[in-house]
PDB file of C-alpha atoms in Angstrom:
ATOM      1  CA  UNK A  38      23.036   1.947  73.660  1.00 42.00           C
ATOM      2  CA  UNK A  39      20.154  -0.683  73.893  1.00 37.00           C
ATOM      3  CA  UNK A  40      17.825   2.342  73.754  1.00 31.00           C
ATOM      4  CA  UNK A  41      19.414   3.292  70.197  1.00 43.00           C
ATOM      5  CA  UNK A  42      19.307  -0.441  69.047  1.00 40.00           C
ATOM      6  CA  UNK A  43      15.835  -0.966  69.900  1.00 40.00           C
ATOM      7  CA  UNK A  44      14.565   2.245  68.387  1.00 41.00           C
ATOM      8  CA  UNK A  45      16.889   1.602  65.130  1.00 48.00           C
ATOM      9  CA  UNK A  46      14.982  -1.669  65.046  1.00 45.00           C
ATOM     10  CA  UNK A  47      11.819  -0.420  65.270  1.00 40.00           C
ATOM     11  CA  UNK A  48      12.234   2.710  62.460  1.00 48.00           C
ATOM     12  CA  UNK A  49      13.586  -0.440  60.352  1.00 51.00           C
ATOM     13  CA  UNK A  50      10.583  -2.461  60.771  1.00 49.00           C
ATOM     14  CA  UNK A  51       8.260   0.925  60.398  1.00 48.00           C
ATOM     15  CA  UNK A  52      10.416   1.163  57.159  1.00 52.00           C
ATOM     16  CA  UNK A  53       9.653  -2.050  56.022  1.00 52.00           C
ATOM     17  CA  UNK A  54       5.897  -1.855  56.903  1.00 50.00           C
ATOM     18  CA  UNK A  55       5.567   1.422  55.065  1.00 52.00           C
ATOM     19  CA  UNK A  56       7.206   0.246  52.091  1.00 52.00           C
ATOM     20  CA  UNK A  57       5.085  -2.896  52.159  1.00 53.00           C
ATOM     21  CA  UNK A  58       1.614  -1.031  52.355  1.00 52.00           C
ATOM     22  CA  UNK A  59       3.086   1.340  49.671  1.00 51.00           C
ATOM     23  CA  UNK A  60       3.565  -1.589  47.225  1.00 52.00           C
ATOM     24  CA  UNK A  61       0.639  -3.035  48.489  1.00 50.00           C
ATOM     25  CA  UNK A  62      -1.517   0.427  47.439  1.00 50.00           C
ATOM     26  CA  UNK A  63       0.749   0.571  44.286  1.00 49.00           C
ATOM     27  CA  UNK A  64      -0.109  -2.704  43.337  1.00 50.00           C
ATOM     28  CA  UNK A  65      -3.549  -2.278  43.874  1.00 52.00           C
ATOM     29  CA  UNK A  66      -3.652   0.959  41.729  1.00 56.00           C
ATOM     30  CA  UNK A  67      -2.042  -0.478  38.663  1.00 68.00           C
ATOM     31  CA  UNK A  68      -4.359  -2.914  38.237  1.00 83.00           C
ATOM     32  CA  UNK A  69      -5.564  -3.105  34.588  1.00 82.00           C
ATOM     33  CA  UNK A  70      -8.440  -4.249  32.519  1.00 80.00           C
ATOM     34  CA  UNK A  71      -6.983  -7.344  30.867  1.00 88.00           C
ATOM     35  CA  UNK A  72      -8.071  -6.567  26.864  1.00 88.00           C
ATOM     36  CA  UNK A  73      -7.297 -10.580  25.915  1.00 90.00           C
ATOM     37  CA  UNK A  74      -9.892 -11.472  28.230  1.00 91.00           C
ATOM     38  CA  UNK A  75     -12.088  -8.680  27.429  1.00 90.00           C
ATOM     39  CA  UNK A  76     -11.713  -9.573  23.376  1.00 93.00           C
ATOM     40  CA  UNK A  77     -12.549 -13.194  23.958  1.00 93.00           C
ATOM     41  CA  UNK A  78     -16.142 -11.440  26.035  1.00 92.00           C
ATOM     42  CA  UNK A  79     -16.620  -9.039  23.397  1.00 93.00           C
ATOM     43  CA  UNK A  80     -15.775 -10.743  19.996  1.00 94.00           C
ATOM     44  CA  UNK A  81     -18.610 -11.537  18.535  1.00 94.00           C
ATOM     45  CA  UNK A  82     -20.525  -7.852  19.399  1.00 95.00           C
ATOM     46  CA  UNK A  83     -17.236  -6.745  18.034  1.00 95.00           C
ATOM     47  CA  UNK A  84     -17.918  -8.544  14.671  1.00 96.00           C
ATOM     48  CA  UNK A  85     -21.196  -7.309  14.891  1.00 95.00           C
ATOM     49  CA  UNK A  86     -20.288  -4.017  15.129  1.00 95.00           C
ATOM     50  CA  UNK A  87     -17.379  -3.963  12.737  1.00 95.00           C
ATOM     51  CA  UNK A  88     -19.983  -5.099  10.330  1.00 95.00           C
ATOM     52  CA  UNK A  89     -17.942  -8.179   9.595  1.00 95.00           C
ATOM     53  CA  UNK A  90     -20.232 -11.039  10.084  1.00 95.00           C
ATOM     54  CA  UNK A  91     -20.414 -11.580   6.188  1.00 95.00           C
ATOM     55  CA  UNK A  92     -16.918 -12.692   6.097  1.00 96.00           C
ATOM     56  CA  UNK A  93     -17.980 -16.002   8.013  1.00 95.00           C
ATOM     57  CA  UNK A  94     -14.739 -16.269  10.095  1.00 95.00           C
ATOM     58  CA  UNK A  95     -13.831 -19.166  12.161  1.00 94.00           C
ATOM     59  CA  UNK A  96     -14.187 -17.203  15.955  1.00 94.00           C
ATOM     60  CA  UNK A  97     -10.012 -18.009  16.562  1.00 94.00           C
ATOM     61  CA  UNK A  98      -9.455 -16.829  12.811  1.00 95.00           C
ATOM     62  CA  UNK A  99     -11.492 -13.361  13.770  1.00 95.00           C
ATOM     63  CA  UNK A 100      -9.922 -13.179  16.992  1.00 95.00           C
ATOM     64  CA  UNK A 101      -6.280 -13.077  15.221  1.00 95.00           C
ATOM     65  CA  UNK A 102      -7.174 -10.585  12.891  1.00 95.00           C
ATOM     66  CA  UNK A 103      -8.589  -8.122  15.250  1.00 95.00           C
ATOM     67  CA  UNK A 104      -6.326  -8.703  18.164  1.00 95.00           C
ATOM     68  CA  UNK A 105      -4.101  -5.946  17.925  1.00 95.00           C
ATOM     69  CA  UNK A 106      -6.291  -3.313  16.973  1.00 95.00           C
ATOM     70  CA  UNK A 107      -8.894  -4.342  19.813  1.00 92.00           C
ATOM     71  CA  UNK A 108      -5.920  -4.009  22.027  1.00 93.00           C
ATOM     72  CA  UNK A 109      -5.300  -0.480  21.394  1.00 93.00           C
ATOM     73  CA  UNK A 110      -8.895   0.833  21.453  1.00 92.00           C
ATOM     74  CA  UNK A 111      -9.088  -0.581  24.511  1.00 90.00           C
ATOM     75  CA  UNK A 112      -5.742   0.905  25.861  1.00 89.00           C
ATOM     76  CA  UNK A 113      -5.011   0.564  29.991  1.00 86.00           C
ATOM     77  CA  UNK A 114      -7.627   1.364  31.632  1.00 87.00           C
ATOM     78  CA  UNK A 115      -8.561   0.154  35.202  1.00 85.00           C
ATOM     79  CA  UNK A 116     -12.451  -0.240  34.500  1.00 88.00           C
ATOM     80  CA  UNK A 117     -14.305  -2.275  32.351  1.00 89.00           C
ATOM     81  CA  UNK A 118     -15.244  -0.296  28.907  1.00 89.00           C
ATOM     82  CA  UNK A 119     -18.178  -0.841  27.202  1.00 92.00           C
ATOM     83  CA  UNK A 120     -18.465  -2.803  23.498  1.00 92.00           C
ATOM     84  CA  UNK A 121     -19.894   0.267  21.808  1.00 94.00           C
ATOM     85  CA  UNK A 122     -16.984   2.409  23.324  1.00 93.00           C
ATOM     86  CA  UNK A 123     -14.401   0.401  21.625  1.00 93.00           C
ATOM     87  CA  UNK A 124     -16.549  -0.521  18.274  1.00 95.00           C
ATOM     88  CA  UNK A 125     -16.442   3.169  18.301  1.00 95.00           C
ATOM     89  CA  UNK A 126     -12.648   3.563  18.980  1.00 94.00           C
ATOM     90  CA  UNK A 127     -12.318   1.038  15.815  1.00 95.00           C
ATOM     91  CA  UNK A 128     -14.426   2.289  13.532  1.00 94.00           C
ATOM     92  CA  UNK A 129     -13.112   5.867  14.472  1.00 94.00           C
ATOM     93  CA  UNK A 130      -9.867   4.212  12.523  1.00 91.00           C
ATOM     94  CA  UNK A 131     -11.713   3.880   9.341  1.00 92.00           C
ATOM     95  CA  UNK A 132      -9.854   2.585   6.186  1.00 92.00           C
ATOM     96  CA  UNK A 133      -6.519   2.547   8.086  1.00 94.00           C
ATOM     97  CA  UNK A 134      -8.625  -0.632   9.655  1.00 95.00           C
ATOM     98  CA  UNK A 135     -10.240  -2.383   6.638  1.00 96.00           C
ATOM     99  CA  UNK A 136      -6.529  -2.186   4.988  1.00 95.00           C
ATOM    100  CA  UNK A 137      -5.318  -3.676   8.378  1.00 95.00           C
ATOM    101  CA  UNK A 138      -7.646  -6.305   8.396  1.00 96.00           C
ATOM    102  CA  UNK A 139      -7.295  -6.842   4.580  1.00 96.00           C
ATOM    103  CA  UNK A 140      -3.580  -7.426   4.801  1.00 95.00           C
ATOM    104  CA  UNK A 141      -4.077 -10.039   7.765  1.00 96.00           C
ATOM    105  CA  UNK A 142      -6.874 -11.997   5.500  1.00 96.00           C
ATOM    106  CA  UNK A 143      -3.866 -12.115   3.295  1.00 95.00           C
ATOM    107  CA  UNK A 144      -1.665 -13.589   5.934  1.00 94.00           C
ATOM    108  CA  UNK A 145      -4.307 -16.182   7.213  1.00 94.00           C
ATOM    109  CA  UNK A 146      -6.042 -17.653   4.144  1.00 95.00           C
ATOM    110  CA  UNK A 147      -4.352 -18.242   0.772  1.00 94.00           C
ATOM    111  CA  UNK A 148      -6.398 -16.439  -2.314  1.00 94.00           C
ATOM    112  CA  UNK A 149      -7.377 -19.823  -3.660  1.00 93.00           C
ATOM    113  CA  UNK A 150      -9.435 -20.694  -0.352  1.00 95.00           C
ATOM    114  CA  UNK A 151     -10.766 -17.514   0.177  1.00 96.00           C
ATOM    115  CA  UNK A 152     -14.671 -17.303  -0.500  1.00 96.00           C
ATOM    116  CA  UNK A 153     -16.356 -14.621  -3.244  1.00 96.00           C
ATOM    117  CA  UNK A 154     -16.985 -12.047  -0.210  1.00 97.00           C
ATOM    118  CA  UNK A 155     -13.349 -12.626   1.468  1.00 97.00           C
ATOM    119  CA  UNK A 156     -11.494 -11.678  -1.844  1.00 97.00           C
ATOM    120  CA  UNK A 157     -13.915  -8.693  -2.856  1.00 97.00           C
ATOM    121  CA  UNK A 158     -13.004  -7.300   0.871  1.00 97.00           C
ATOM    122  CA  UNK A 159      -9.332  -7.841   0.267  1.00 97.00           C
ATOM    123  CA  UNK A 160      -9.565  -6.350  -3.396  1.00 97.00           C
ATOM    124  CA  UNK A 161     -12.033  -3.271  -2.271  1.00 97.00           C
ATOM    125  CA  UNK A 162      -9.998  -2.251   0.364  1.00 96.00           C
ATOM    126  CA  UNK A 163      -6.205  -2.709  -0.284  1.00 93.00           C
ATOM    127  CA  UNK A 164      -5.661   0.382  -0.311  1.00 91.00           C
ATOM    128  CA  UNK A 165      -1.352   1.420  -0.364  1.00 87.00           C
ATOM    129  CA  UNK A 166      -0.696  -2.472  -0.691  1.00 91.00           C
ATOM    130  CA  UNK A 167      -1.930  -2.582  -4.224  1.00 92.00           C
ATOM    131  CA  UNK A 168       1.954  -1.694  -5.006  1.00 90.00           C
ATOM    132  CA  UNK A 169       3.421  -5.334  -4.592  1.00 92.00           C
ATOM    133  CA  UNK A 170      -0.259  -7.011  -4.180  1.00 94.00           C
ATOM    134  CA  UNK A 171      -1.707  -5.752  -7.799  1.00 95.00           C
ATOM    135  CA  UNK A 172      -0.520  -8.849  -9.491  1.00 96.00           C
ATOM    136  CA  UNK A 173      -1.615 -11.537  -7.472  1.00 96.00           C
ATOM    137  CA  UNK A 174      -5.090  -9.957  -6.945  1.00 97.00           C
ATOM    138  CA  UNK A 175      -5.067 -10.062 -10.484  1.00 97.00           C
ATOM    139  CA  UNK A 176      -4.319 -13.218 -11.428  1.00 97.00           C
ATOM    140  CA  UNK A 177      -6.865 -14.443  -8.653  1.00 97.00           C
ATOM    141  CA  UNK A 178      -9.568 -11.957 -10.381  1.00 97.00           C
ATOM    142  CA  UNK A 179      -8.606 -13.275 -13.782  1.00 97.00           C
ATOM    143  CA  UNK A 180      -9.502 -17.016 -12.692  1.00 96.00           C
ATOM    144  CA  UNK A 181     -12.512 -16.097 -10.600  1.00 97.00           C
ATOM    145  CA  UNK A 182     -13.874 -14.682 -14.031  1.00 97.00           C
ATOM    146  CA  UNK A 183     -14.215 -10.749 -12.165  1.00 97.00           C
ATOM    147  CA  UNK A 184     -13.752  -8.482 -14.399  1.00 97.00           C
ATOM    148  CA  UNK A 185     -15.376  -5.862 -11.998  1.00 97.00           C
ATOM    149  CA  UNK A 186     -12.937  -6.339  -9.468  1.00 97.00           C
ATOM    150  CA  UNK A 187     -10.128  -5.698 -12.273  1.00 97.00           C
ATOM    151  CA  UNK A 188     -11.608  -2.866 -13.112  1.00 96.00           C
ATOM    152  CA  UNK A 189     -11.693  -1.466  -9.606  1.00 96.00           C
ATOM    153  CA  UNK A 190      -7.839  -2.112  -9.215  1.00 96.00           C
ATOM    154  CA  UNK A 191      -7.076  -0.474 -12.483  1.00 95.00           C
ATOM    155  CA  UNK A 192      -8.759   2.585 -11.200  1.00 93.00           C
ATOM    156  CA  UNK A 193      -7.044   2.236  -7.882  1.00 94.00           C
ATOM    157  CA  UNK A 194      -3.621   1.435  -9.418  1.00 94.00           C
ATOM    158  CA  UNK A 195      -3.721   4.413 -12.417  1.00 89.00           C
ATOM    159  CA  UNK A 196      -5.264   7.000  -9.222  1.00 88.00           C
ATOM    160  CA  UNK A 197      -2.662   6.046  -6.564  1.00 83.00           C
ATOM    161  CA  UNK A 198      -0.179   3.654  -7.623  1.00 84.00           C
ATOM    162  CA  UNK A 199       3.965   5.218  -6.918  1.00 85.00           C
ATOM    163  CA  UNK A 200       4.443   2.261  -9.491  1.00 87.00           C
ATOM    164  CA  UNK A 201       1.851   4.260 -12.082  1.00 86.00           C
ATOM    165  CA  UNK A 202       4.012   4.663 -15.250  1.00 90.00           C
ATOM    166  CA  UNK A 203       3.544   6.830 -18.076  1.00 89.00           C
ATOM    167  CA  UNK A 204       2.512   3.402 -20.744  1.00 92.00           C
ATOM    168  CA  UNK A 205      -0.738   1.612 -20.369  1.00 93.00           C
ATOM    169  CA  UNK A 206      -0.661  -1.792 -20.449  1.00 95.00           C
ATOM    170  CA  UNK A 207      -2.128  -2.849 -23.863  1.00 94.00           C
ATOM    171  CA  UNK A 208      -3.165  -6.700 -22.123  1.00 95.00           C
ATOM    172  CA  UNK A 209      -4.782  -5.590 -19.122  1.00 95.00           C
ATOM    173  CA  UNK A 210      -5.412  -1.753 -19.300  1.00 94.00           C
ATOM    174  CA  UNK A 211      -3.067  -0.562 -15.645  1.00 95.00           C
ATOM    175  CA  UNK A 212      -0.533   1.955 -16.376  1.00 93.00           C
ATOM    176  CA  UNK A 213       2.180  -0.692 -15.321  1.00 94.00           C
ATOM    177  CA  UNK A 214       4.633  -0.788 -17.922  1.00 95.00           C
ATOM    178  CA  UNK A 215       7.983  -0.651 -16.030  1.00 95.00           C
ATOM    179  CA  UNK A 216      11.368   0.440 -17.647  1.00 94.00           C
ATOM    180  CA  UNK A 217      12.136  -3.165 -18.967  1.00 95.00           C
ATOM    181  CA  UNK A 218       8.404  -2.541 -21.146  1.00 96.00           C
ATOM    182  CA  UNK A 219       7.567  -5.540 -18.869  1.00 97.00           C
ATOM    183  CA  UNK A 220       3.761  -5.050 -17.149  1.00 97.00           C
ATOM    184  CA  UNK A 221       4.374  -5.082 -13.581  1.00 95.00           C
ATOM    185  CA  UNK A 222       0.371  -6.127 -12.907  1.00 96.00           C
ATOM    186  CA  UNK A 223       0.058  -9.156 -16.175  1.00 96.00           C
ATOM    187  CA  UNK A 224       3.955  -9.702 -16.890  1.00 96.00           C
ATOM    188  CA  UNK A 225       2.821  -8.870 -20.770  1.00 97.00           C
ATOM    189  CA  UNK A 226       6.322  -7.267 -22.654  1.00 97.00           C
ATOM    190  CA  UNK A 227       6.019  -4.594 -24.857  1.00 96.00           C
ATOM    191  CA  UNK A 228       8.107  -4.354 -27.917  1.00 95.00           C
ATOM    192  CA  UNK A 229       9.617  -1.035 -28.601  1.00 94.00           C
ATOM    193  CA  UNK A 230       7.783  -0.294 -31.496  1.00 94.00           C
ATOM    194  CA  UNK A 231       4.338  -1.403 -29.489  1.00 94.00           C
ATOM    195  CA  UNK A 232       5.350   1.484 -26.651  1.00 95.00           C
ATOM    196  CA  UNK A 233       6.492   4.201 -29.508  1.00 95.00           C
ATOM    197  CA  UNK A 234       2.870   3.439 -30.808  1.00 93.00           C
ATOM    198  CA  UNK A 235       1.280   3.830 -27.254  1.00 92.00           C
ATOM    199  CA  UNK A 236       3.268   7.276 -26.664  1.00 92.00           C
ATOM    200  CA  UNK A 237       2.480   8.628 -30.107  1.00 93.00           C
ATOM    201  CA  UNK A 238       6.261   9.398 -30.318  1.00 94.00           C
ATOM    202  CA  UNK A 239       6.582  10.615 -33.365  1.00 92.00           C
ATOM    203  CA  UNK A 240       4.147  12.977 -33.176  1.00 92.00           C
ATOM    204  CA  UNK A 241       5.499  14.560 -29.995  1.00 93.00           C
ATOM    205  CA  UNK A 242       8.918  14.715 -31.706  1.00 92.00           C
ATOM    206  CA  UNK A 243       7.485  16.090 -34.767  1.00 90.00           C
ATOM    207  CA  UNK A 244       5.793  19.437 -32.309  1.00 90.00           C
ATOM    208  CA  UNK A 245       9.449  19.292 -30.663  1.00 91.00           C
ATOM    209  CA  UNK A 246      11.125  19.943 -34.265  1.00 88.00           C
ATOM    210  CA  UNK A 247       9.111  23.330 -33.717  1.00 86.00           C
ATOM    211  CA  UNK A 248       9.049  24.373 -30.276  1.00 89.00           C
ATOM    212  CA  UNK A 249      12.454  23.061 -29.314  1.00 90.00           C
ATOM    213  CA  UNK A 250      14.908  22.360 -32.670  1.00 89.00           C
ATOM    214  CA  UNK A 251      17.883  22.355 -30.113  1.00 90.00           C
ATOM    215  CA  UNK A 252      16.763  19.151 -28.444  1.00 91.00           C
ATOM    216  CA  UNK A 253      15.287  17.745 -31.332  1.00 91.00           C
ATOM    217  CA  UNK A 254      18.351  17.569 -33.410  1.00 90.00           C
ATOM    218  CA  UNK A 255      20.600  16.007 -30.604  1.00 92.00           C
ATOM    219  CA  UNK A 256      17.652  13.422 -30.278  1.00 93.00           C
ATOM    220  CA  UNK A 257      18.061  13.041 -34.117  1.00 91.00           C
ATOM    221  CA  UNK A 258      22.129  12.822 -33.786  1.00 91.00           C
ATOM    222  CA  UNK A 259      22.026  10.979 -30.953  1.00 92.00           C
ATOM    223  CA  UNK A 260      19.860   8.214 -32.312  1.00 93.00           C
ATOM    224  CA  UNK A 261      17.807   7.389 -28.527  1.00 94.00           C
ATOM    225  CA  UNK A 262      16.016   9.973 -25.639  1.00 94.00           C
ATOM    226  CA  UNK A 263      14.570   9.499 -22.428  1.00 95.00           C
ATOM    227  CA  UNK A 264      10.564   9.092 -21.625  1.00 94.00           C
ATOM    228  CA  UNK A 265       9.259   9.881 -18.719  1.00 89.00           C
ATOM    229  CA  UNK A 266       6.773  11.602 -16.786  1.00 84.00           C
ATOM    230  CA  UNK A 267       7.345  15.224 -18.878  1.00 85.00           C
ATOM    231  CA  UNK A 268       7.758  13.237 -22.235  1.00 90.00           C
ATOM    232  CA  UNK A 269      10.968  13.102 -24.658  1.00 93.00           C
ATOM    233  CA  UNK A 270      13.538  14.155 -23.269  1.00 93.00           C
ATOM    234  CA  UNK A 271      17.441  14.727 -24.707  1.00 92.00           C
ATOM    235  CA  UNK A 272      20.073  12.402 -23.248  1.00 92.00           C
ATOM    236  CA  UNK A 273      21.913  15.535 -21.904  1.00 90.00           C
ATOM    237  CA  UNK A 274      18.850  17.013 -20.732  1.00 89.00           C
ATOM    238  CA  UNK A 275      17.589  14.108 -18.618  1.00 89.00           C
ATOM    239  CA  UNK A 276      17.010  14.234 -14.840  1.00 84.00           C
ATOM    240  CA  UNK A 277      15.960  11.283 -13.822  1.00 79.00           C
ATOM    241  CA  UNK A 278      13.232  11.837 -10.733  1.00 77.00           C
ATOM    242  CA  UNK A 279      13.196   9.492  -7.460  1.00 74.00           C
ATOM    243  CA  UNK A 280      10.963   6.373  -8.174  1.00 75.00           C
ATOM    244  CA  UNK A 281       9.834   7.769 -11.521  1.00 82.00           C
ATOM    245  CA  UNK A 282       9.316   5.101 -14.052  1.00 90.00           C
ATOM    246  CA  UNK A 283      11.166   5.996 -17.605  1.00 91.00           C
ATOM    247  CA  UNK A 284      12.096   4.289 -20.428  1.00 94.00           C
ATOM    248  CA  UNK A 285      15.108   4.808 -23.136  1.00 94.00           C
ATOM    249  CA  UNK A 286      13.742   4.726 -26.555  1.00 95.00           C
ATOM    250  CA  UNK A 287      16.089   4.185 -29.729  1.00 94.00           C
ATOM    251  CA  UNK A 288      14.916   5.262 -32.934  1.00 93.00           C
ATOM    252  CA  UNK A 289      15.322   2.866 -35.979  1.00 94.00           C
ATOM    253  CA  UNK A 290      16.996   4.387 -39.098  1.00 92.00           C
ATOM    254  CA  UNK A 291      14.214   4.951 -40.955  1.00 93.00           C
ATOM    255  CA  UNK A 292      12.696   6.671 -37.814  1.00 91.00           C
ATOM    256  CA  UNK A 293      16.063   9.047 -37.544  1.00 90.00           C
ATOM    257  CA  UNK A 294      15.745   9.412 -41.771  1.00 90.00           C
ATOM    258  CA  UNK A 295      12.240  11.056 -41.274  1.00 89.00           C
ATOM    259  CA  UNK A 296      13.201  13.084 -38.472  1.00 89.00           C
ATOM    260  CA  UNK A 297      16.146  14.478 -40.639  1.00 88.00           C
ATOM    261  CA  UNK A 298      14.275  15.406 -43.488  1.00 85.00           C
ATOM    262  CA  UNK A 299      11.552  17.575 -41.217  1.00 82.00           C
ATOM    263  CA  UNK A 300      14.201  18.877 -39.697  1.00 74.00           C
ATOM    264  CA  UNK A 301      15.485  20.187 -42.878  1.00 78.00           C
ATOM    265  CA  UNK A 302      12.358  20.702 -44.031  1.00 75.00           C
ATOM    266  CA  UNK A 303      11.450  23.636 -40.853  1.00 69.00           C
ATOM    267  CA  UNK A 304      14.995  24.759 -41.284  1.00 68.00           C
ATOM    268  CA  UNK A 305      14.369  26.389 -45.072  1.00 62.00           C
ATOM    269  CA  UNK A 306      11.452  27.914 -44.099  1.00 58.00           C
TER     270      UNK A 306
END
């Protein structure tokens, strides 16, 4: 019985020791490179490298920004990586980066206190915020006296913009007039005879007279239609498509007068 005790003892301790030396070698293997300390070694080759020097960040302003993405190039790894490895790894990202680092110069300095080259790097590289980000950067451009930099959103905002409607914007030239005929970019307000104008409606109703009489005349009898991305459309033959900017246009009397009278006009030929 002693015998038993002792030797139950002893496979307990050999247990314990095993377990301890396996924690101890488990320990030892998960040991990581710590990328915090690693940034705060590597930040200003990382500048360097990012070609961002010309942005004159404060170093704890720059170390903000690029935290998180210097993080994951680095990854967990148990030996020290080189600066060019990770520059690499970051540059590798390309504009997904700049728009990153873009939207944090956003979050860190207000537009008014940004310098000349810190705005044109927010402007120039955007990118999918210039949805809800158009306006301000507008304004800003506007009172910095850049009209290149206007220019380069417009292009941005009538190439890629899910807000790009079918009206340009007779004040500031982005096709931004939303449903309301406000501008979503300048806030100017279009009247409705100002967007008929713009869409060259009656001429496009005119060419429907021919190619389409059925439509046309419950336009006509109707007295309003739809505008959107396919042009006039027949309240009945609307479809409205997901985030697609259109407007509801009502024709003045004298507008519905002229339309009767070509209509009459095609139907005695």
């Amino acid at each position: 019985m002693t015998f038993k005790v002792a030797r139950k003892k002893r496979e307990e301790e050999e247990e314990e020791s095993s377990g301890e030396e396996a924690g101890a070698k488990k320990s030892k293997k998960e040991k990581y490179v710590d990328p915090e300390k690693l940034l705060e070694e590597y930040l200003e080759e990382v500048k360097l490298g990012l070609n961002l020097s010309y942005l004159n960040l404060d170093r704890d302003v720059f170390r903000d920004i690029i935290k998180e993405p210097f993080i994951a190039a680095v990854g967990q790894v148990k030996t020290k990586p080189k600066v060019r490895t990770i520059v690499n790894r970051l540059n590798a990202s390309g504009d997904a980066l700049l728009e990153y680092i873009a939207a944090k110069l956003l979050q860190t300095i207000s537009l008014s206190k940004m310098s000349d080259e810190q705005f044109e790097f927010v402007v120039y590289h955007v990118g999918k915020l210039v949805n809800e980000l158009a306006a301000t950067l507008y304004a800003e451009a506007k009172r910095r006296n850049r009209p290149d930099l206007i220019d380069f959103m417009r292009s941005l905002w009538n190439q890629s913009s899910s807000l790009r409607s079918p009206v340009t914007c007779p004040k500031c030239g982005f096709r931004a007039i939303m449903p309301d005929l406000s501008c979503k970019v300048c806030g100017y307000v279009m009247q409705m005879r100002e967007l008929k104008d713009n869409l060259h409606l009656m001429e496009q109703l005119k060419d429907m007279a021919s190619t389409n009489p059925e439509e046309f005349k419950e336009i006509v009898s109707s007295g309003y239609l739809f505008y959107g991305s396919l042009g006039p459309s027949a309240p009945s033959r609307f479809k409205a498509e997901s985030g697609g900017i259109y407007y509801e246009v009502i024709l003045t009397a004298q507008e519905k007068d002229q339309l009767r009278k070509l209509y009459s006009s095609l139907q005695q030929r």
